[in-house]
GROMACS .gro file of C-alpha atoms in nm:
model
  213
    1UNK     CA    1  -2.240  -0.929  -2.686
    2UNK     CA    2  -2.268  -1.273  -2.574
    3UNK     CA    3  -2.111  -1.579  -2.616
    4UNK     CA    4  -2.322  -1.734  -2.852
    5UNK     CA    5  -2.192  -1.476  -3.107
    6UNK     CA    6  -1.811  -1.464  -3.007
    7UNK     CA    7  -1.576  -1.671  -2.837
    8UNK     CA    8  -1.433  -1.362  -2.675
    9UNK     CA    9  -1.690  -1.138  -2.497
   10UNK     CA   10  -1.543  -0.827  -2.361
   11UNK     CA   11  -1.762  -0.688  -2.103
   12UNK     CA   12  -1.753  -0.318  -2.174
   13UNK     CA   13  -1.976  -0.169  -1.883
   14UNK     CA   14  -1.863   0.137  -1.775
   15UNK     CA   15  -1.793   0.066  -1.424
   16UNK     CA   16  -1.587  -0.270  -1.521
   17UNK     CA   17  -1.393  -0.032  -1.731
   18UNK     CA   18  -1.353   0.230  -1.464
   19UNK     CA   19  -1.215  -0.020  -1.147
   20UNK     CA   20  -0.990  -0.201  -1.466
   21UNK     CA   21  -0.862   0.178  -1.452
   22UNK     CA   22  -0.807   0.170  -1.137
   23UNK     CA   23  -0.657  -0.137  -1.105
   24UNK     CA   24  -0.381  -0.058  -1.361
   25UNK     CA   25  -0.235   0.221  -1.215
   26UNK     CA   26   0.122   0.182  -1.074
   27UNK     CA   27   0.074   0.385  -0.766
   28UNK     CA   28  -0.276   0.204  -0.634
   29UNK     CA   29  -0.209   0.034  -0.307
   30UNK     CA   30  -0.214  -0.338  -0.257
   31UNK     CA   31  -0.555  -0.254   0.019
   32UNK     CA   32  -0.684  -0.122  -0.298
   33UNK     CA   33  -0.591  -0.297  -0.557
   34UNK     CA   34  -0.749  -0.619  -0.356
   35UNK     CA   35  -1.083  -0.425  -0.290
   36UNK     CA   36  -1.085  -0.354  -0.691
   37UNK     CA   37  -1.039  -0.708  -0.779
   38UNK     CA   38  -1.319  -0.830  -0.578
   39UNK     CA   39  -1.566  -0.567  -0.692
   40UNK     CA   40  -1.494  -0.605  -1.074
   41UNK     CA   41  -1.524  -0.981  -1.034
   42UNK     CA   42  -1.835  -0.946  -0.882
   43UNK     CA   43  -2.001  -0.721  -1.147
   44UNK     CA   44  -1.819  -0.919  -1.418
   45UNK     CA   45  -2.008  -1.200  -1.320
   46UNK     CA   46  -2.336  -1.085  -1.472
   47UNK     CA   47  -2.255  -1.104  -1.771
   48UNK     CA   48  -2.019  -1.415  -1.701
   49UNK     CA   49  -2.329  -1.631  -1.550
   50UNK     CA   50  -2.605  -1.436  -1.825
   51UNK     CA   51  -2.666  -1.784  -1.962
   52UNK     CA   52  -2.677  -1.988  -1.635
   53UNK     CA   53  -2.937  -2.282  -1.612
   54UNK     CA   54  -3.236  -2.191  -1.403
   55UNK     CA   55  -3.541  -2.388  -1.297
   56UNK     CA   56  -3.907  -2.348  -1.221
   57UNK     CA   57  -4.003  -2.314  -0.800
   58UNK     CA   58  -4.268  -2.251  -0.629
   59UNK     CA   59  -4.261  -1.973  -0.369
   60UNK     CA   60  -4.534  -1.840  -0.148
   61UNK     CA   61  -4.497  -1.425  -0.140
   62UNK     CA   62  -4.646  -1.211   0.125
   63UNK     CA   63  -4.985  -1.223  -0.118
   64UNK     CA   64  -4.956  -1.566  -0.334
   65UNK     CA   65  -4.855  -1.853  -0.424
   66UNK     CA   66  -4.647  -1.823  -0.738
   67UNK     CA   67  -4.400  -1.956  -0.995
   68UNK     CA   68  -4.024  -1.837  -0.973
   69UNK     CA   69  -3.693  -1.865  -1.127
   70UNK     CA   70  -3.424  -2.018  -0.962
   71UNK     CA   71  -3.075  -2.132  -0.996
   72UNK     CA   72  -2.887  -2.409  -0.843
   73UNK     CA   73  -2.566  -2.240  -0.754
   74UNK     CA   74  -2.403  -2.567  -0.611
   75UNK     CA   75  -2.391  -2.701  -1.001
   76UNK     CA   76  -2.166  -2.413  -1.043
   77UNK     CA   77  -1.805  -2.418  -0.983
   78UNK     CA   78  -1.560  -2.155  -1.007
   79UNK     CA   79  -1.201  -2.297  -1.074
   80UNK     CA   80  -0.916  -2.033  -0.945
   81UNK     CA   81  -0.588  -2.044  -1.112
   82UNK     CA   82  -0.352  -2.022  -0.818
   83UNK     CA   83  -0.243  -1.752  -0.680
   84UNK     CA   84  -0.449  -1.453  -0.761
   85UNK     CA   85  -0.738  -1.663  -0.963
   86UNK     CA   86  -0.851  -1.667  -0.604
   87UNK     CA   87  -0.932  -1.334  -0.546
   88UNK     CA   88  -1.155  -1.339  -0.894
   89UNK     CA   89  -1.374  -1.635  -0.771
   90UNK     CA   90  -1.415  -1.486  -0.407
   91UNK     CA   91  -1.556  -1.186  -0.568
   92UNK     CA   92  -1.779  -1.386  -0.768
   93UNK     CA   93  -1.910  -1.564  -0.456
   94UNK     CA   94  -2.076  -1.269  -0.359
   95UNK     CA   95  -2.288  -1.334  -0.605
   96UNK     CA   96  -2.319  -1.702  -0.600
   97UNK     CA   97  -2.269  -1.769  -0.225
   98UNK     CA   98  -2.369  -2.158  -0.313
   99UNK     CA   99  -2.110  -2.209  -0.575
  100UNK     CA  100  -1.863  -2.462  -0.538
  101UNK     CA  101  -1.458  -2.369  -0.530
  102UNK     CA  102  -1.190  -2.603  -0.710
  103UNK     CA  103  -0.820  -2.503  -0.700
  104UNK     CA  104  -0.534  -2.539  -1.024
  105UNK     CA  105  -0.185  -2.454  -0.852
  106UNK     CA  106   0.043  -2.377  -1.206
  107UNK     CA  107   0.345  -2.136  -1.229
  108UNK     CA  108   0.538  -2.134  -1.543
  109UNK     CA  109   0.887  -2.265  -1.548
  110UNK     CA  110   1.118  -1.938  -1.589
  111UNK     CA  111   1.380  -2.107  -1.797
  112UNK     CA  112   1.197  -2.310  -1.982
  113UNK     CA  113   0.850  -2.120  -1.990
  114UNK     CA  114   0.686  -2.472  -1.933
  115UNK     CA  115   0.381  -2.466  -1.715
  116UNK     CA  116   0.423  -2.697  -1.410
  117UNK     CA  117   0.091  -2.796  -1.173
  118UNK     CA  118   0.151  -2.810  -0.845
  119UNK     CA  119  -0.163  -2.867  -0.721
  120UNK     CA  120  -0.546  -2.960  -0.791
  121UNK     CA  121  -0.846  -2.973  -0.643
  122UNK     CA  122  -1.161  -2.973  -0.765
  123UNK     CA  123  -1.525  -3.055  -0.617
  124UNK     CA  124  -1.675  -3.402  -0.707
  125UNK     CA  125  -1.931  -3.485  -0.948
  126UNK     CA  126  -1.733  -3.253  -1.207
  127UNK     CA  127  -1.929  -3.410  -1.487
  128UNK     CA  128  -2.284  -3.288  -1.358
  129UNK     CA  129  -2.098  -2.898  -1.336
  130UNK     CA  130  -2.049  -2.623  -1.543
  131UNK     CA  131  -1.701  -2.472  -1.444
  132UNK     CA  132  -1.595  -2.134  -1.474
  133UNK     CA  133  -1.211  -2.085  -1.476
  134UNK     CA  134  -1.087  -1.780  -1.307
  135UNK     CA  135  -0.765  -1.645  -1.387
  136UNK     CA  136  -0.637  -1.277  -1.398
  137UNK     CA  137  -0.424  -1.264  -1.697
  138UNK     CA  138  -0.442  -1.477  -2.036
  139UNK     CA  139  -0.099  -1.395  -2.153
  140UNK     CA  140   0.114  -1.667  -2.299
  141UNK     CA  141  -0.216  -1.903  -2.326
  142UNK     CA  142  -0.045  -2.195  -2.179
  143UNK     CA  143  -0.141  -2.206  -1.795
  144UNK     CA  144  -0.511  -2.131  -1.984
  145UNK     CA  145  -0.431  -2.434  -2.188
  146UNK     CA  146  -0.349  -2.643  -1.920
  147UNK     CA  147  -0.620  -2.561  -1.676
  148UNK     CA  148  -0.875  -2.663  -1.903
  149UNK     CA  149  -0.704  -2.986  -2.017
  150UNK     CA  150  -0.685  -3.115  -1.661
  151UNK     CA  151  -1.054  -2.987  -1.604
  152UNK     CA  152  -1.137  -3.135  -1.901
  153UNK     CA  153  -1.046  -3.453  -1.795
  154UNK     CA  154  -1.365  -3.514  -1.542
  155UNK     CA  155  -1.603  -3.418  -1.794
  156UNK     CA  156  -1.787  -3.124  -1.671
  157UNK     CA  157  -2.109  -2.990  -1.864
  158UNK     CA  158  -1.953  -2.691  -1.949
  159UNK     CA  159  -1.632  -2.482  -1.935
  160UNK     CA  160  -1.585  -2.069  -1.938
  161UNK     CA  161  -1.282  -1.894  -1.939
  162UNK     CA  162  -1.258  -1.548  -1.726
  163UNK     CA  163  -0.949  -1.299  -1.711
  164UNK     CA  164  -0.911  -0.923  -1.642
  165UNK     CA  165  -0.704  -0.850  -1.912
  166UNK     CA  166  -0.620  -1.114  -2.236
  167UNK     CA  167  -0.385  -1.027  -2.515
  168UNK     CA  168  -0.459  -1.173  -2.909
  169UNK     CA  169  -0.230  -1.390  -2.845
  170UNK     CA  170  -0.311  -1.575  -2.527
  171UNK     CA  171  -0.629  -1.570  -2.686
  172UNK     CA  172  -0.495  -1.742  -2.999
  173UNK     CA  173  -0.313  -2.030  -2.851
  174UNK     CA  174  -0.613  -2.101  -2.594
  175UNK     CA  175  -0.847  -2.132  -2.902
  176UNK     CA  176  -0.627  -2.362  -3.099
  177UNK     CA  177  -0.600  -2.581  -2.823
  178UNK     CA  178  -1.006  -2.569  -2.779
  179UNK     CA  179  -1.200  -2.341  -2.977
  180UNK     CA  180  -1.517  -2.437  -2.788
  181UNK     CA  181  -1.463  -2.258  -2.455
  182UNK     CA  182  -1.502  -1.900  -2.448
  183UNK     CA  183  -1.336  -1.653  -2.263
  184UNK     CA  184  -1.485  -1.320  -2.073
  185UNK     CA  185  -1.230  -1.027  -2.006
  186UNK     CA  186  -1.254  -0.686  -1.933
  187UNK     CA  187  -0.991  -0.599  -2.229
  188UNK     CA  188  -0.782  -0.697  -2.523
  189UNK     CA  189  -0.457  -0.545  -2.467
  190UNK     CA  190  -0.240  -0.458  -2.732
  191UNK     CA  191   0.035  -0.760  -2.706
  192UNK     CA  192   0.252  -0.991  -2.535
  193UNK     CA  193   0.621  -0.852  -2.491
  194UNK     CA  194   0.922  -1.093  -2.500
  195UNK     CA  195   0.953  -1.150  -2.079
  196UNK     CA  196   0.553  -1.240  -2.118
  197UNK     CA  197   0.426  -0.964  -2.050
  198UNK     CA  198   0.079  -0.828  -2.120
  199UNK     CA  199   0.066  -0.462  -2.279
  200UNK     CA  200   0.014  -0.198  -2.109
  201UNK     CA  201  -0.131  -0.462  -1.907
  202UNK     CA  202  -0.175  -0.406  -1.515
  203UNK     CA  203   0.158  -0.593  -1.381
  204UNK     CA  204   0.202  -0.912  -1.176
  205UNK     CA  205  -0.108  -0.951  -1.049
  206UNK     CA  206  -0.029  -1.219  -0.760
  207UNK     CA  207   0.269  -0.949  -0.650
  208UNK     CA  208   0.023  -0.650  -0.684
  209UNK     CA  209  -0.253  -0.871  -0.457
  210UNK     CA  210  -0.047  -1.065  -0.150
  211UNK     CA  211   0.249  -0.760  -0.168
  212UNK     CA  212   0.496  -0.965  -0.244
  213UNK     CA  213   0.626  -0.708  -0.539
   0.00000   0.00000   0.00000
């Protein structure tokens, strides 16, 4: 599946599947819970960065001169929702050591379930980028929402959307506030509960990363 033919593209690969496993159960440590994250982010990334621009070098192997692919990994930026968004674009590093890192700082209001920035950071140049936002859980939609409107606001070339888990409807409100920008998860859980919860879901995932549960 690819993105051209949905706006949600669950990556189904069996060892995404198996670490999301992993990751959900109650009883895995916080050493290993933090391992997991990295690793799945890393092989999610494949299929995240399938349609990344490349360009024509040339290369001189052991035998010839030749024609290559390459990418220019420093037009790519990975945008971590703070806290644990970090964790998903450090994982994805490994696999694009040159990409740039930006920084959204949101938490959601208890009370009034209104998401509040705290912080932002992102390279410059945004508008010569294509930025992929990284962010465990799409669950309400709204700190989705307002990551990309305040990306949105330098123009970048393109925008991506990557969680872990998304529920129909985080997924809902994120495309009626932009349809364009697609979103990459490893599952669809069944639903949102009424504290905001995804289910079954995998828990708080800043609390289950940092051990701060």
């Amino acid at each position: 599946m690819s993105a051209a033919t949905s706006t949600v593209v669950v990556i189904d690969h069996p060892l995404v599947q198996h670490k999301l496993t992993l990751m959900r159960r109650k009883d895995t440590s916080t050493n290993d819970f933090r391992r997991l994250l990295t690793e799945i982010s890393t092989l999610m990334a494949y299929d995240v960065l399938r349609d990344i621009p490349m360009h024509d070098v040339t290369i001189e192997t052991p035998l010839e001169t030749t024609a290559a692919g390459e990418i220019d990994g420093k037009k790519l930026v990975f945008a971590a929702v703070l806290r644990a968004g970090a964790g998903i674009a450090d994982g994805m590093l490994n696999v694009v050591p040159g990409a740039r890192v930006g920084h959204i700082g949101l938490y959601r209001d208890p009370k009034t379930m209104v998401v509040v920035e705290y912080y932002f950071k992102m390279p410059s140049d945004l508008d010569e980028r294509d930025v992929v936002i990284v962010d465990p859980l799409l669950a309400t939609g709204f700190s989705a929402v307002a990551a990309v409107d305040r990306v949105k606001e330098y123009g970048p070339k393109s925008i991506k959307l990557v969680c872990l888990v998304a529920c129909p409807e985080g997924i809902e409100v994120l495309h009626d506030a932009h349809p364009e920008v697609p979103i990459y998860t490893a599952s669809v859980d069944r639903e949102l509960d009424e504290n905001g919860f995804i289910r079954p879901g995998l828990g708080d995932v800043g609390d289950r990363v940092f051990g701060t549960a």
